[in-house]
PDB file of C-alpha atoms in Angstrom:
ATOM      1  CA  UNK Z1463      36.834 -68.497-120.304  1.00 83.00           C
ATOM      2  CA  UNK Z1464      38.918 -68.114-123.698  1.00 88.00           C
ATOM      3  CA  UNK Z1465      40.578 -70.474-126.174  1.00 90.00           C
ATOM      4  CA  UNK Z1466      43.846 -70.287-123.834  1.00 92.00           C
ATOM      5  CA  UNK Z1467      41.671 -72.309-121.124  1.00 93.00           C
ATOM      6  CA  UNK Z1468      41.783 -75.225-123.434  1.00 96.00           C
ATOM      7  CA  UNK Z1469      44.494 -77.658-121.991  1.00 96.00           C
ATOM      8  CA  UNK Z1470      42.325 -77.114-118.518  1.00 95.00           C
ATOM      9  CA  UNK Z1471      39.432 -77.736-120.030  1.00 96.00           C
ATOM     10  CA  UNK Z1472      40.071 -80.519-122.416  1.00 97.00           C
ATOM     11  CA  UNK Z1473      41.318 -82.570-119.333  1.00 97.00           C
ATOM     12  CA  UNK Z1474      38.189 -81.765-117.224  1.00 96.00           C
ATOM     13  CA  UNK Z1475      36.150 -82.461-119.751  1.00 96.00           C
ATOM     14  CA  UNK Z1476      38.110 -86.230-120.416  1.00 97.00           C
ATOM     15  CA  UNK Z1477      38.471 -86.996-116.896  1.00 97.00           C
ATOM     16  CA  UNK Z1478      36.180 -90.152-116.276  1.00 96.00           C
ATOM     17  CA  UNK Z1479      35.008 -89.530-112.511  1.00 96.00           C
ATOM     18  CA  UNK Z1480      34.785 -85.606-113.409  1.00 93.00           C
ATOM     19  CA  UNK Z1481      32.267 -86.258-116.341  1.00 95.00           C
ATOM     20  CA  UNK Z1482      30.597 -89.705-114.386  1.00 96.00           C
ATOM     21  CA  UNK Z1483      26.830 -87.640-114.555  1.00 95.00           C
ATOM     22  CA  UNK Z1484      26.848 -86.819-117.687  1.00 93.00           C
ATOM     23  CA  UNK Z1485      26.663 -89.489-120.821  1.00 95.00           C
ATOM     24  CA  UNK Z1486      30.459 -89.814-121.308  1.00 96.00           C
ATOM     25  CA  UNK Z1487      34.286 -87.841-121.078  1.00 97.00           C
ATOM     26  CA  UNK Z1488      34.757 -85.745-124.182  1.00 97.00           C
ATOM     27  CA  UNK Z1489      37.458 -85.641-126.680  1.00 98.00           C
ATOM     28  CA  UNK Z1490      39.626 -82.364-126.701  1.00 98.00           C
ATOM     29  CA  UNK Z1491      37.718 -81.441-130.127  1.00 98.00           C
ATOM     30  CA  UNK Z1492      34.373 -81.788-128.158  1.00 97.00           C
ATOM     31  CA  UNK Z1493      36.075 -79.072-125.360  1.00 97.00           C
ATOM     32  CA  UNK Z1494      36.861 -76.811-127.843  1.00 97.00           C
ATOM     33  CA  UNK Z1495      33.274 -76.772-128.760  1.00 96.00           C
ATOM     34  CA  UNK Z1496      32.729 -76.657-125.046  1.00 94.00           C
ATOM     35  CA  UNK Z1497      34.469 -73.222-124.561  1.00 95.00           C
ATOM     36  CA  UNK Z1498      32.621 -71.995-127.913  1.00 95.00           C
ATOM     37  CA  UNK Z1499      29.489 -72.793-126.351  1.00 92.00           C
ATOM     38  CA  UNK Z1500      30.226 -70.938-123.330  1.00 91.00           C
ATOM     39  CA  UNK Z1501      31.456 -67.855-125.166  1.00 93.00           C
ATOM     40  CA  UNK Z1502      28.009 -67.373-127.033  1.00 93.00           C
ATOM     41  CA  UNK Z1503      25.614 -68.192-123.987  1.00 91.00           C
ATOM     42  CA  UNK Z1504      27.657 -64.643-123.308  1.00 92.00           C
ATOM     43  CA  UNK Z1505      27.068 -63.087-125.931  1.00 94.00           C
ATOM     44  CA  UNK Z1506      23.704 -64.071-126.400  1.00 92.00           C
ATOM     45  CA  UNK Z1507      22.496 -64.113-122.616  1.00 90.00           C
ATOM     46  CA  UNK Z1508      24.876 -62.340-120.289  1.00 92.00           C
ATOM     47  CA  UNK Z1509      25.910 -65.465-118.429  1.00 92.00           C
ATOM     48  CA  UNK Z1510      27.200 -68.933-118.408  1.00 88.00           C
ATOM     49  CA  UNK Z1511      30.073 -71.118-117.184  1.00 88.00           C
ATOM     50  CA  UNK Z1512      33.547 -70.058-115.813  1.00 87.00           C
ATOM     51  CA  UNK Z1513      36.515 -71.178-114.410  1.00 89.00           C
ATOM     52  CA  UNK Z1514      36.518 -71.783-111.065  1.00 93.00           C
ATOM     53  CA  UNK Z1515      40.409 -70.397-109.457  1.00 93.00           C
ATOM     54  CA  UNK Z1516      42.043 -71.689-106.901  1.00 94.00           C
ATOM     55  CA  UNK Z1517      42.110 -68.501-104.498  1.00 95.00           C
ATOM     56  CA  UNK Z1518      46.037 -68.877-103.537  1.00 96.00           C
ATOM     57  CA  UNK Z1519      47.494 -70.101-107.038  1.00 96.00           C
ATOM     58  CA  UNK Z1520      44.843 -68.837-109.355  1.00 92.00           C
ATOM     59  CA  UNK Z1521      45.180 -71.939-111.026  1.00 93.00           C
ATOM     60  CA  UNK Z1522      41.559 -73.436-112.361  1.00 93.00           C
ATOM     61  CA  UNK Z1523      40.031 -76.143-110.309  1.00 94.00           C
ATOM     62  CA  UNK Z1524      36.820 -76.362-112.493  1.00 93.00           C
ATOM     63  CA  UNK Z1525      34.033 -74.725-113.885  1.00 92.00           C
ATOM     64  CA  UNK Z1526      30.805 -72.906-112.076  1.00 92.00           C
ATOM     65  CA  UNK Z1527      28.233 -70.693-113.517  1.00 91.00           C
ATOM     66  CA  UNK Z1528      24.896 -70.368-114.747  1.00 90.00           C
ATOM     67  CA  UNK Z1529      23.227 -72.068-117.855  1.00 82.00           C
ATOM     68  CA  UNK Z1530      19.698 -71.376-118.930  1.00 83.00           C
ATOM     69  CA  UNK Z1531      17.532 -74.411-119.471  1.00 84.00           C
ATOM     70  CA  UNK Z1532      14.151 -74.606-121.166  1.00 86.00           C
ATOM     71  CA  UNK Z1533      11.381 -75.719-119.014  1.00 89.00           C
ATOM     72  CA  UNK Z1534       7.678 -76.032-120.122  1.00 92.00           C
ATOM     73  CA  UNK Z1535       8.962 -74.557-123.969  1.00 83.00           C
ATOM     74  CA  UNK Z1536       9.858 -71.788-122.059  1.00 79.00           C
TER      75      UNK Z1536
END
């Protein structure tokens, strides 16, 4: 995931039945902090969220990946 992912991105992230679990659709500024986020959980843990490609077109079709969550302070 890179800054060029952010028109993809920006409309995932706004989409209201996309973002319906989580505590509202985010504004293009808040999915540019989005990818930032995602580019330091690399650099500071190896993994986190990518796009998810259409296997034909290679166009994105979401995001998939692995986020690490504190449980018990841990």
């Amino acid at each position: 995931m890179s800054s060029a992912d952010l028109d993809f991105t920006a409309a995932m992230l706004a989409h209201p039945e996309v973002m319906q679990f989580w505590p509202r659709p985010q504004t293009r500024e808040e999915a540019v902090e989005w990818i930032d986020r995602q580019l330091g959980r690399y650099e500071t843990n190896g993994f986190g969220w990518w796009l998810a490609l259409d296997r034909k077109t290679g166009e994105p079709i979401g995001q998939m990946g692995l986020v690490a969550k504190p449980l018990d302070g841990l």
